[in-house]
Coordinates of C-alpha atoms in Angstrom, one line a residue:
M28 CA 139.6 77.4 154.9
K29 CA 136.7 76.1 153.4
T30 CA 133.3 77.3 153.7
Q31 CA 131.7 75.6 151.0
I32 CA 131.1 72.6 149.5
E33 CA 130.8 71.2 145.5
H34 CA 129.6 68.0 144.4
N35 CA 127.9 66.8 141.2
G36 CA 128.5 71.0 140.2
I37 CA 125.9 71.6 143.2
V38 CA 127.7 73.4 146.3
V39 CA 126.2 73.4 149.5
L40 CA 128.0 75.2 152.6
T41 CA 129.7 74.2 155.9
E42 CA 128.3 73.4 159.0
E43 CA 130.8 75.4 160.4
A44 CA 129.2 78.4 157.5
A45 CA 126.0 77.9 157.9
Q46 CA 126.5 78.2 161.5
E47 CA 128.5 81.2 161.6
V48 CA 126.2 83.6 159.4
S49 CA 122.8 81.2 161.3
G50 CA 122.3 84.9 163.2
S51 CA 122.7 87.1 160.7
P52 CA 119.8 89.1 160.1
L53 CA 120.0 88.0 155.6
W54 CA 119.0 84.8 156.9
N55 CA 116.1 82.8 158.0
D56 CA 115.0 79.0 157.0
D57 CA 113.8 80.0 153.7
L58 CA 116.3 82.3 152.1
R59 CA 119.3 80.1 153.6
P60 CA 120.8 77.6 150.9
T61 CA 120.0 74.1 150.4
T62 CA 120.9 71.2 151.2
R63 CA 122.8 68.5 149.5
Q64 CA 119.0 66.3 150.7
E65 CA 117.0 69.2 149.2
H66 CA 117.6 69.3 145.9
S67 CA 114.8 66.7 145.5
W68 CA 113.0 67.9 142.4
K69 CA 113.4 65.3 139.6
G70 CA 113.8 66.2 136.3
I71 CA 109.5 65.1 136.1
N72 CA 109.0 67.5 139.1
F73 CA 109.6 70.7 136.9
A74 CA 108.0 69.3 133.4
T75 CA 104.7 69.3 135.8
L76 CA 105.5 72.2 137.3
W77 CA 105.6 74.2 133.8
I78 CA 102.7 71.9 132.4
G79 CA 100.7 72.7 135.3
M80 CA 101.4 76.7 135.5
C81 CA 101.5 76.2 130.7
L82 CA 97.6 74.8 130.6
C83 CA 95.5 78.3 132.3
I84 CA 93.1 80.4 130.8
P85 CA 94.6 83.1 129.4
S86 CA 97.4 80.4 127.3
Y87 CA 94.2 79.5 126.3
T88 CA 93.5 82.0 124.8
M89 CA 97.0 84.0 124.2
A90 CA 96.7 83.7 120.6
S91 CA 92.8 85.0 120.1
G92 CA 94.8 88.3 120.7
M93 CA 96.9 88.6 118.6
I94 CA 93.9 86.9 115.1
A95 CA 92.0 89.7 116.1
L96 CA 94.6 92.2 115.7
G97 CA 94.7 90.5 111.8
M98 CA 97.3 87.1 111.9
N99 CA 96.2 84.4 110.8
W100 CA 96.5 81.0 113.4
W101 CA 99.6 80.0 111.9
Q102 CA 101.4 83.3 112.5
A103 CA 100.3 82.9 116.3
V104 CA 100.8 79.8 117.5
G105 CA 104.9 80.5 115.5
T106 CA 104.6 83.9 117.3
I107 CA 103.7 81.8 120.4
F108 CA 106.4 79.3 119.9
L109 CA 109.6 81.3 119.1
G110 CA 108.5 84.0 122.2
N111 CA 108.2 81.0 124.4
V112 CA 111.8 79.8 122.5
I113 CA 113.7 83.3 123.1
V114 CA 112.0 83.2 127.0
L115 CA 113.2 79.8 127.4
I116 CA 117.2 81.4 127.9
P117 CA 117.3 83.5 129.9
I118 CA 115.3 80.7 131.6
L119 CA 118.1 78.7 131.3
L120 CA 120.7 81.0 132.3
N121 CA 119.1 82.0 135.8
S122 CA 118.7 78.4 136.4
H123 CA 121.9 77.1 136.5
A124 CA 122.5 79.5 139.2
G125 CA 119.7 78.2 141.9
T126 CA 121.0 75.3 141.3
K127 CA 124.0 74.9 141.8
F128 CA 124.1 77.7 144.6
G129 CA 120.5 76.4 145.5
I130 CA 119.9 79.9 147.0
P131 CA 116.6 82.3 145.7
Y132 CA 116.2 84.5 143.8
P133 CA 116.4 88.1 146.6
V134 CA 119.9 86.2 147.9
F135 CA 120.5 85.5 143.8
A136 CA 119.6 89.9 143.4
R137 CA 122.1 90.4 146.3
L138 CA 125.1 89.6 144.0
W139 CA 123.8 92.5 141.4
F140 CA 122.6 95.2 143.3
G141 CA 123.8 94.9 147.0
D142 CA 122.0 93.0 150.3
K143 CA 120.4 96.0 150.6
G144 CA 119.5 97.1 146.1
A145 CA 118.3 93.8 146.0
H146 CA 114.8 94.7 147.5
I147 CA 114.9 96.4 143.6
P148 CA 114.1 94.0 141.4
T149 CA 112.9 91.6 143.5
L150 CA 110.1 94.1 144.5
A151 CA 109.7 95.6 141.4
R152 CA 109.7 91.1 140.3
A153 CA 106.9 91.1 143.0
L154 CA 104.2 94.2 141.9
V155 CA 104.1 92.2 137.7
A156 CA 103.2 88.9 139.9
A157 CA 100.6 90.6 142.6
G158 CA 99.1 91.8 138.9
W159 CA 99.2 88.6 138.0
F160 CA 97.8 86.8 140.6
G161 CA 95.1 89.4 140.7
I162 CA 95.0 88.5 137.4
N163 CA 94.1 85.3 137.9
T164 CA 92.3 85.1 140.5
W165 CA 89.6 87.4 138.6
I166 CA 89.8 85.0 136.1
G167 CA 89.5 82.1 138.0
T168 CA 86.2 83.8 140.1
K169 CA 84.5 84.9 136.0
A170 CA 85.2 81.7 135.1
I171 CA 83.4 80.1 138.5
D172 CA 80.9 82.8 138.5
T173 CA 79.3 81.9 135.1
L174 CA 79.9 78.4 136.1
L175 CA 76.9 79.1 138.7
M176 CA 74.9 81.4 137.3
A177 CA 74.7 78.6 134.3
S178 CA 74.1 75.5 136.6
F179 CA 71.4 77.4 139.7
S180 CA 69.8 80.0 137.5
S181 CA 69.0 82.4 141.3
W182 CA 72.8 83.0 141.7
G183 CA 73.2 85.5 139.5
N184 CA 69.8 87.8 141.5
L185 CA 72.5 87.4 144.2
P186 CA 73.7 90.3 145.4
G187 CA 77.5 91.0 145.1
H188 CA 77.8 87.2 143.7
T189 CA 80.8 88.0 141.9
A190 CA 82.9 89.6 145.1
I191 CA 81.7 87.0 147.1
V192 CA 83.7 84.1 143.9
F193 CA 86.1 86.8 144.1
A194 CA 86.6 86.2 147.9
L195 CA 86.7 82.4 148.5
F196 CA 88.5 82.5 145.7
W197 CA 91.3 84.7 146.6
I198 CA 91.2 82.3 150.7
L199 CA 92.0 79.3 148.3
N200 CA 95.0 80.7 146.9
I201 CA 96.0 81.7 149.2
S202 CA 95.9 79.2 151.8
V203 CA 98.0 76.4 149.0
A204 CA 100.2 79.4 148.5
Y205 CA 100.6 79.3 152.2
R206 CA 102.0 76.0 152.1
G207 CA 105.4 77.7 149.9
P208 CA 107.1 75.4 147.4
E209 CA 106.7 71.8 147.7
G210 CA 102.9 72.2 148.5
I211 CA 103.2 73.9 145.2
K212 CA 105.0 70.8 143.2
K213 CA 102.0 68.5 144.9
L214 CA 99.7 70.0 143.4
S215 CA 101.8 70.7 140.5
A216 CA 101.7 66.8 140.0
V217 CA 98.0 66.2 139.6
A218 CA 97.6 69.4 137.7
A219 CA 99.3 68.9 135.3
P220 CA 97.7 66.0 133.4
V221 CA 94.5 67.2 135.3
V222 CA 93.9 69.6 132.6
G223 CA 95.8 67.7 129.1
I224 CA 94.0 64.7 129.2
S225 CA 90.7 67.9 129.6
S226 CA 92.7 70.1 127.3
I227 CA 92.5 66.5 124.6
I228 CA 89.3 65.4 125.6
L229 CA 88.1 68.9 124.6
L230 CA 89.7 69.1 121.3
I231 CA 87.9 65.5 120.2
W232 CA 84.9 66.9 120.9
A233 CA 85.6 70.5 119.0
F234 CA 86.4 68.1 116.1
T235 CA 84.1 65.4 116.2
N236 CA 81.0 68.3 117.0
A237 CA 82.3 70.4 114.0
G238 CA 83.1 68.0 110.8
G239 CA 86.8 69.5 111.0
W240 CA 88.5 72.5 112.4
G241 CA 86.1 74.5 111.3
P242 CA 86.9 78.1 109.4
I243 CA 89.7 79.8 111.4
L244 CA 91.8 77.9 110.8
E245 CA 90.8 78.4 107.2
T246 CA 90.9 82.4 107.4
P247 CA 94.4 84.2 105.5
S248 CA 95.7 86.8 107.6
K249 CA 94.7 90.5 106.8
F250 CA 98.0 91.5 106.4
E251 CA 98.9 92.8 103.0
T252 CA 102.6 93.5 103.4
T253 CA 105.2 92.1 105.1
G254 CA 105.3 95.6 107.4
E255 CA 102.5 95.5 107.9
F256 CA 102.1 91.8 109.6
L257 CA 105.7 93.4 111.5
K258 CA 103.7 96.1 113.5
V259 CA 101.9 93.4 114.7
F260 CA 104.3 91.0 115.5
F261 CA 106.7 91.9 117.1
P262 CA 104.8 93.9 119.9
S263 CA 103.0 90.6 120.6
L264 CA 106.4 88.5 119.9
T265 CA 107.1 91.1 123.0
G266 CA 104.5 90.7 124.5
V267 CA 104.3 86.6 124.5
I268 CA 108.2 86.4 126.4
G269 CA 106.6 89.1 128.7
F270 CA 104.4 85.7 129.6
W271 CA 106.8 84.3 131.2
A272 CA 109.9 86.4 131.9
T273 CA 109.0 86.9 135.2
L274 CA 109.4 83.5 135.7
A275 CA 113.2 83.7 134.2
L276 CA 114.1 86.1 136.9
N277 CA 113.1 84.0 140.1
I278 CA 113.5 80.7 139.5
P279 CA 116.2 80.1 141.1
D280 CA 113.4 80.0 143.9
F281 CA 112.3 76.7 141.9
C282 CA 115.5 74.9 140.5
R283 CA 117.1 75.0 143.9
Y284 CA 115.5 71.7 145.0
A285 CA 116.6 70.7 141.6
Q286 CA 118.6 67.4 141.6
S287 CA 120.9 67.8 139.0
Q288 CA 121.7 70.5 136.3
K289 CA 120.9 67.9 133.0
S290 CA 117.7 67.2 135.0
Q291 CA 115.8 70.9 135.7
M292 CA 116.9 72.2 131.9
V293 CA 116.2 69.0 130.0
A294 CA 113.0 69.2 131.5
Q295 CA 112.9 72.9 131.1
S296 CA 113.3 73.0 127.5
L297 CA 111.2 69.8 126.4
S298 CA 107.8 71.7 128.5
L299 CA 107.4 74.8 128.1
P300 CA 107.3 75.6 124.5
I301 CA 105.9 72.9 123.9
T302 CA 103.0 72.9 126.4
M303 CA 102.4 76.3 124.8
T304 CA 102.2 76.2 121.3
V305 CA 100.1 72.8 121.8
F306 CA 98.1 75.1 124.3
S307 CA 97.1 77.4 122.2
F308 CA 97.1 75.2 119.7
I309 CA 94.4 74.2 121.1
G310 CA 92.1 77.4 121.9
I311 CA 92.8 78.3 117.9
A312 CA 90.9 74.1 117.0
V313 CA 88.3 75.1 119.4
T314 CA 87.0 78.2 119.2
S315 CA 87.3 77.5 115.7
A316 CA 85.2 74.6 115.9
T317 CA 82.7 76.6 117.6
I318 CA 82.1 78.8 114.6
V319 CA 80.3 76.2 113.3
I320 CA 79.2 73.9 116.9
F321 CA 77.6 77.5 117.2
G322 CA 77.1 79.7 115.0
Q323 CA 80.0 82.4 116.6
A324 CA 83.4 81.8 117.8
I325 CA 84.2 81.6 121.4
W326 CA 87.4 82.4 122.6
D327 CA 86.5 81.2 126.7
P328 CA 86.6 78.9 127.5
V329 CA 84.4 79.1 130.3
Q330 CA 82.0 81.3 128.2
L331 CA 82.0 77.4 126.1
L332 CA 81.6 74.9 129.4
A333 CA 78.8 77.0 130.0
K334 CA 76.6 75.4 127.0
F335 CA 77.9 71.9 128.1
P336 CA 75.4 69.4 130.1
P337 CA 75.4 70.4 134.1
F338 CA 77.4 66.9 135.5
V339 CA 80.2 68.2 132.2
I340 CA 79.5 72.2 134.3
L341 CA 80.7 70.7 137.5
L342 CA 83.5 68.6 136.0
G343 CA 84.9 71.8 133.7
T344 CA 84.6 74.3 137.2
I345 CA 86.8 71.6 139.3
I346 CA 88.9 71.9 137.1
I347 CA 89.6 75.4 135.6
V348 CA 89.9 75.2 139.3
I349 CA 92.9 73.1 139.6
S350 CA 94.5 75.9 136.7
S351 CA 93.8 79.4 138.1
V352 CA 95.2 78.2 141.0
T353 CA 98.3 75.8 140.4
I354 CA 99.7 78.7 138.0
N355 CA 99.1 81.9 140.6
V356 CA 100.8 80.0 143.0
G357 CA 103.7 78.7 141.5
A358 CA 103.9 81.9 139.2
N359 CA 102.7 84.5 140.9
V360 CA 102.6 83.7 144.8
V361 CA 106.6 82.6 145.6
A362 CA 109.1 85.1 143.9
P363 CA 106.8 88.2 145.7
A364 CA 106.5 86.7 148.9
R365 CA 110.1 85.1 149.4
A366 CA 110.4 89.7 147.9
I367 CA 109.1 90.4 150.9
E368 CA 109.9 88.7 153.6
N369 CA 112.9 89.7 152.1
L370 CA 112.9 92.9 153.7
Y371 CA 113.6 91.8 157.0
P372 CA 114.4 87.9 157.3
K373 CA 114.3 87.5 160.9
R374 CA 109.9 88.9 161.2
I375 CA 108.0 88.0 157.5
T376 CA 107.6 84.6 156.8
F377 CA 106.5 83.1 153.4
G378 CA 103.0 82.8 154.6
I379 CA 103.3 86.8 156.1
G380 CA 104.9 87.2 152.1
A381 CA 101.9 85.7 150.7
I382 CA 98.9 87.3 152.0
I383 CA 100.1 90.9 151.8
T384 CA 101.0 90.1 148.2
G385 CA 97.0 88.4 147.9
L386 CA 96.2 92.3 149.8
F387 CA 98.4 93.8 147.0
A388 CA 97.3 91.9 143.7
I389 CA 93.5 93.5 144.7
L390 CA 94.4 96.7 144.7
L391 CA 95.8 96.2 141.0
Q392 CA 92.0 96.2 139.8
P393 CA 93.1 93.9 137.4
W394 CA 89.9 93.6 136.3
Y395 CA 90.7 96.7 134.6
I396 CA 93.8 94.7 133.0
M397 CA 91.3 92.2 131.4
S398 CA 89.1 94.7 130.3
N399 CA 90.6 93.7 126.5
F400 CA 92.7 92.6 124.4
G401 CA 94.7 95.6 124.1
N402 CA 95.5 96.8 127.7
Y403 CA 96.8 92.8 128.2
I404 CA 99.0 92.6 125.1
F405 CA 100.5 96.3 124.8
G406 CA 99.4 97.7 128.2
W407 CA 100.5 94.6 130.7
L408 CA 102.3 91.9 128.9
G409 CA 104.2 95.1 126.6
T410 CA 105.0 97.5 129.7
Y411 CA 105.9 95.4 132.8
A412 CA 108.5 93.2 130.2
A413 CA 110.0 96.6 128.9
L414 CA 111.3 96.9 133.5
L415 CA 112.1 92.9 132.9
G416 CA 114.0 93.0 130.2
P417 CA 117.4 94.5 131.5
I418 CA 116.6 93.1 134.6
D419 CA 117.2 89.7 133.9
G420 CA 119.9 91.7 131.5
I421 CA 121.4 91.8 134.6
A422 CA 121.3 88.8 136.2
I423 CA 123.3 86.7 133.1
A424 CA 125.8 89.4 132.7
D425 CA 126.6 89.4 136.7
Y426 CA 126.7 85.1 136.9
W427 CA 127.7 84.2 133.2
L428 CA 129.6 87.3 132.5
V429 CA 131.8 89.1 135.3
R430 CA 131.8 86.0 138.2
R431 CA 131.4 83.1 135.1
R432 CA 129.1 81.0 137.4
Q433 CA 131.8 81.9 140.8
L434 CA 131.0 82.9 144.4
H435 CA 131.8 83.1 147.2
L436 CA 127.5 82.1 149.1
K437 CA 128.7 82.9 153.4
E438 CA 129.8 86.5 151.8
L439 CA 125.2 86.1 150.5
Y440 CA 124.6 86.2 154.1
K441 CA 127.0 88.6 155.5
P442 CA 124.8 92.2 156.1
N443 CA 129.3 94.2 156.1
G444 CA 130.9 91.4 153.6
R445 CA 131.5 90.7 149.6
Y446 CA 128.4 91.9 148.4
N447 CA 127.1 94.7 150.4
Y448 CA 129.4 97.5 148.2
A449 CA 128.8 101.0 148.6
N450 CA 125.9 101.0 152.2
G451 CA 124.5 97.5 150.6
F452 CA 124.0 99.0 147.2
N453 CA 126.1 98.4 143.9
K454 CA 125.5 101.7 141.7
N455 CA 126.2 99.4 138.6
G456 CA 123.6 98.0 139.0
V457 CA 121.5 100.8 139.7
Y458 CA 123.3 102.4 136.2
A459 CA 122.5 99.8 133.7
L460 CA 119.3 98.6 134.8
I461 CA 118.4 103.0 133.4
V462 CA 120.0 102.4 130.8
G463 CA 119.0 99.4 130.2
V464 CA 115.1 100.7 130.3
V465 CA 115.6 104.4 129.4
I466 CA 116.4 103.1 125.9
P467 CA 114.1 101.4 125.6
V468 CA 110.9 104.3 126.3
L469 CA 112.5 107.0 124.1
G470 CA 110.6 105.0 121.5
L471 CA 107.3 105.3 123.1
F472 CA 108.1 109.5 122.4
I473 CA 110.0 109.8 119.4
P474 CA 108.1 107.9 116.7
P475 CA 111.3 107.1 114.4
L476 CA 112.7 104.9 117.9
R477 CA 109.6 102.7 118.1
F478 CA 111.4 99.5 117.1
L479 CA 112.7 100.1 120.4
W480 CA 109.5 99.9 121.8
D481 CA 107.9 97.4 120.3
N482 CA 110.9 95.2 121.9
A483 CA 111.1 96.5 124.8
W484 CA 112.3 93.2 126.7
T485 CA 114.9 92.2 124.2
F486 CA 116.4 95.9 124.1
G487 CA 116.3 96.3 127.6
L488 CA 117.9 92.9 128.2
F489 CA 120.7 93.3 125.2
I490 CA 121.8 97.0 126.8
A491 CA 122.0 96.5 130.6
I492 CA 124.3 93.2 130.1
G493 CA 126.9 95.7 127.4
V494 CA 125.8 98.6 130.0
Y495 CA 126.7 96.0 133.7
T496 CA 129.9 93.6 132.7
Y497 CA 131.4 97.1 131.4
L498 CA 130.6 99.0 134.7
M499 CA 131.8 95.6 136.4
K500 CA 134.6 95.2 134.8
N501 CA 138.0 94.8 138.3
D502 CA 135.3 95.2 140.7
Q503 CA 136.8 93.8 143.9
S504 CA 133.3 91.8 144.7
V505 CA 134.6 89.7 142.4
L506 CA 136.3 86.3 143.4
K507 CA 140.9 86.5 141.9
E508 CA 141.8 83.7 139.8
G509 CA 141.7 80.6 143.1
E510 CA 139.5 82.0 145.2
Y511 CA 136.9 79.7 144.3
E512 CA 139.3 76.9 145.0
Q513 CA 140.4 77.9 148.5
I514 CA 137.1 78.5 149.6
T515 CA 135.8 75.1 148.5
L516 CA 135.6 71.4 148.9
F517 CA 135.7 69.7 145.9
D518 CA 134.0 66.5 146.9
S519 CA 136.0 63.6 146.0
K520 CA 135.9 59.3 147.6
H521 CA 137.9 61.0 149.8
N522 CA 134.8 62.5 151.8
S523 CA 132.1 61.1 152.9
P524 CA 128.7 60.9 152.6
T525 CA 127.8 62.5 156.0
E526 CA 130.0 65.5 155.2
I527 CA 128.8 66.4 152.2
A528 CA 125.5 66.0 152.8
K529 CA 125.5 69.1 155.1

């Protein structure tokens, strides 16, 4: 029986199949596969999404931590570019699944962990996203609070002024996130050009007023040997990869709306690494110029903005708010809200998931994570990269090596279906995750194996790929030869547009 239709590489359920599983406890309007009409995101939508998310304060200041650790400007920028090119690979590999089958991340995870086991990778991703939500809310709070104090001298004397700003900014983020991915698409379309043009204006101002780029771009590396450089390079590279390792997992949440594989792949390949690299360079160049202009290096764009006239401060505050909200709702709310929703699809909505995400973010104390660059790069980014690398590896291995891009879409929504495994848990996914995490962690306790921890995301990813692929040999959940063709109606000139659109 045909239960799914493939048209130009995109698979949707037939109307009969959708009706059959719509009453399942694993189905709701947010988690169901997208229809043909919902595949409406063009390449420009993915480009503006990434540009809007990349143009944020953490991206601006990322290189500053590396320079503080001894790198020169081009070593820092090169590390950032390489890290983003590396993480782009799993992003594109997982994007394919979301685009082809129109499924969000929690449903994608049912393939490799089972319908109950899927809570393991989705809640792990949710934990990281909630942490990032808190970080960006805190960054935005500090920015607004600082700029208010620069504009109104009495604001700093108001008891609890920072807490007031945090609460209001938190509410703003949750309110925008409540609208879901379509609201995020519209916000990104505004944020990308506004923040991008503002960054270029800031760069021109710095170069003009400093009479050049300043001393940071002339300062040599502090490392005398290659070995000394590599000790900082590898954990820094892992930190850069970890910056977007989160989106590498739940990118199907967005790519499920893509019009085609080509459009999303080209747009993401160009926008992510280029935007991150250029914006990091702008951060370095502007900071270098501040040494000449103000006599000190000002890495924080908020502190820099506070030195301008009130009208410029107002405009800058609006831009920083737009930037912070864009990355927060795009990168840090969708995944955890979907994961929480997946716990009880028939009762928990995306909006409720977004609110719970915001509350949990407060409990993670983002002010501590951002208290110094050591906590940020080595503690926060490095630690969760060690957790997400193996999950990325399992997702890639399952879709590309084990199933070879073929699956029974309807069965993902059946509690006792093909992807239920043993009582809802795929033990092979659990084993691969444990091995992929434990081996890199050994580097924390065994000095000669320190390189494993310094490259935790990379080692975890490849170890999990190997273990999972081996364990899943001849698994009963994998479609047999010819089975995909039996359940799939391939679009041809004989299919009516109405039928294909369903």
